[in-house]
Amino acid sequence: MKKSIFYHAGCPLCVSAEQDILNFIPENEVEVIHLGQDKAKVRDAEAAGVQSVPALVLANGNVLHINFGASIEDLK
Amino acid sequence: MKKSIFYHAGCPLCVSAEQDILNFIPENEVEVIHLGQDKAKVRDAEAAGVQSVPALVLANGNVLHINFGASIEDLK
């Protein structure tokens, strides 16, 4: 099964959202990517439709932008 | 156990987010409220910290604003 990907940038709001999301989704079904530490992935996130973090890209391709921590533009 | 509440306003974006969320959360653990049809609940949503819909108010009190369909102000 394709995993969901949770993109974040380490902000307190991101960490809080991550904890809430991981309450719903079993940890082995979601990959967590810190775009502040892994700048190379910013392009992938953008290609998947991520406009801001934290965001959850689902296995079905839908993107859930959860609250608003930072714009993807600001992570480049 | 306290239920989560998913607030929406019937927009296509809300419906899509609802389907995605209900994939994670068992249906008996989440109450779905259509603020367009149930205007009396707008006040409750606002008191819980909802600023826009769709939004998920978790049992722990955290609010996840998911994407952006409509401002709570526009539903009053």
Coordinates of C-alpha atoms in Angstrom, one line a residue:
Chain A
M1 CA 0.0 0.0 0.0
K2 CA 1.2 3.5 -0.8
K3 CA 2.0 5.5 2.3
S4 CA 0.7 8.9 3.1
I5 CA 3.4 11.6 3.6
F6 CA 3.2 14.2 6.3
Y7 CA 5.3 17.2 5.4
H8 CA 6.3 19.7 8.1
A9 CA 9.0 22.2 8.9
G10 CA 9.5 21.7 12.6
C11 CA 7.4 24.6 13.8
P12 CA 5.5 24.1 17.1
L13 CA 2.2 24.1 15.1
C14 CA 3.6 21.4 12.8
V15 CA 4.6 19.2 15.7
S16 CA 1.2 19.5 17.3
A17 CA -0.5 18.7 14.0
E18 CA 1.8 15.7 13.5
Q19 CA 0.9 14.3 16.9
D20 CA -2.8 14.7 16.2
I21 CA -2.4 13.0 12.7
L22 CA -0.4 10.1 14.1
N23 CA -3.2 9.4 16.5
F24 CA -5.4 8.5 13.4
I25 CA -2.9 7.0 11.1
P26 CA -0.8 4.0 12.1
E27 CA 2.9 5.1 12.1
N28 CA 3.8 2.5 9.5
E29 CA 1.4 4.0 7.0
V30 CA 2.8 7.5 7.1
E31 CA 6.2 8.9 6.2
V32 CA 7.1 12.1 8.0
I33 CA 9.4 14.5 6.2
H34 CA 10.9 17.6 7.7
L35 CA 11.3 20.1 4.8
G36 CA 13.5 22.4 6.9
Q37 CA 16.1 19.6 7.3
D38 CA 15.5 17.9 4.0
K39 CA 15.4 20.8 1.4
A40 CA 15.8 18.4 -1.5
K41 CA 12.2 17.1 -0.8
V42 CA 10.6 20.6 -1.2
R43 CA 10.4 20.0 -4.9
D44 CA 8.6 16.7 -4.4
A45 CA 6.2 18.3 -2.0
E46 CA 5.4 21.1 -4.4
A47 CA 4.9 18.6 -7.2
A48 CA 2.4 16.7 -5.0
G49 CA 0.4 19.9 -4.6
V50 CA 1.6 21.0 -1.2
Q51 CA 1.3 24.8 -0.8
S52 CA 2.0 25.1 2.9
V53 CA 3.1 23.0 5.8
P54 CA 2.0 21.1 7.8
A55 CA 0.3 19.1 5.0
L56 CA -0.7 15.5 4.6
V57 CA -0.4 14.0 1.1
L58 CA -2.7 11.0 1.1
A59 CA -2.1 7.7 -0.7
N60 CA -5.0 8.7 -3.1
G61 CA -3.1 11.8 -4.1
N62 CA -5.3 14.3 -2.2
V63 CA -3.5 17.0 -0.2
L64 CA -4.8 18.0 3.2
H65 CA -3.3 21.3 4.2
I66 CA -3.7 21.4 8.0
N67 CA -3.7 24.7 9.7
F68 CA -0.9 27.0 8.4
G69 CA 2.7 26.9 9.6
A70 CA 4.7 28.2 6.7
S71 CA 4.3 28.6 2.9
I72 CA 6.2 26.2 0.7
E73 CA 7.8 29.2 -0.9
D74 CA 9.4 30.2 2.4
L75 CA 11.1 26.8 2.6
K76 CA 13.0 27.0 -0.6
Chain B
M1 CA -14.9 8.8 24.8
K2 CA -15.4 12.3 23.6
K3 CA -16.1 12.4 19.8
S4 CA -14.3 14.5 17.3
I5 CA -16.5 16.9 15.3
F6 CA -16.0 17.5 11.6
Y7 CA -17.6 20.9 10.7
H8 CA -18.2 21.6 7.0
A9 CA -20.5 23.6 4.8
G10 CA -21.3 21.3 2.0
C11 CA -18.8 22.7 -0.5
P12 CA -17.1 20.2 -2.9
L13 CA -13.8 20.7 -1.1
C14 CA -15.6 20.0 2.2
V15 CA -17.1 16.8 0.9
S16 CA -13.7 15.6 -0.4
A17 CA -12.0 16.4 2.9
E18 CA -14.8 14.6 4.8
Q19 CA -14.3 11.4 2.8
D20 CA -10.5 11.6 3.4
I21 CA -11.0 12.2 7.1
L22 CA -13.5 9.4 7.5
N23 CA -11.0 7.0 6.0
F24 CA -8.9 7.6 9.1
I25 CA -11.4 8.0 11.9
P26 CA -14.0 5.4 12.5
E27 CA -17.4 6.8 11.8
N28 CA -18.7 6.3 15.3
E29 CA -15.9 8.4 16.7
V30 CA -16.7 11.5 14.7
E31 CA -19.8 13.7 14.5
V32 CA -20.3 15.5 11.2
I33 CA -22.0 18.9 11.3
H34 CA -23.1 20.8 8.2
L35 CA -23.0 24.5 9.3
G36 CA -24.8 25.6 6.2
Q37 CA -27.8 23.6 7.2
D38 CA -27.4 23.9 11.0
K39 CA -26.7 27.6 11.5
A40 CA -27.3 27.3 15.3
K41 CA -24.1 25.3 15.5
V42 CA -21.9 28.1 14.0
R43 CA -21.5 29.6 17.5
D44 CA -20.4 26.3 19.0
A45 CA -17.9 25.9 16.2
E46 CA -16.5 29.4 16.7
A47 CA -16.3 28.8 20.5
A48 CA -14.2 25.7 19.8
G49 CA -11.8 27.7 17.8
V50 CA -13.0 27.0 14.3
Q51 CA -12.0 29.8 11.9
S52 CA -12.8 28.2 8.6
V53 CA -14.4 25.0 7.2
P54 CA -13.8 22.2 6.7
A55 CA -12.3 21.8 10.2
L56 CA -11.9 18.9 12.6
V57 CA -12.2 19.6 16.3
L58 CA -10.5 16.7 18.1
A59 CA -11.5 15.1 21.3
N60 CA -8.4 16.8 22.9
G61 CA -9.7 20.2 21.9
N62 CA -7.2 20.8 19.1
V63 CA -8.6 22.2 15.9
L64 CA -7.3 21.1 12.5
H65 CA -8.3 23.5 9.8
I66 CA -8.1 21.4 6.6
N67 CA -7.6 23.2 3.4
F68 CA -9.9 26.2 3.1
G69 CA -13.5 26.1 2.0
A70 CA -15.1 29.0 3.7
S71 CA -14.6 31.4 6.5
I72 CA -16.7 30.9 9.6
E73 CA -17.6 34.6 9.2
D74 CA -19.3 33.8 5.9
L75 CA -21.5 31.2 7.5
K76 CA -23.1 33.5 10.0

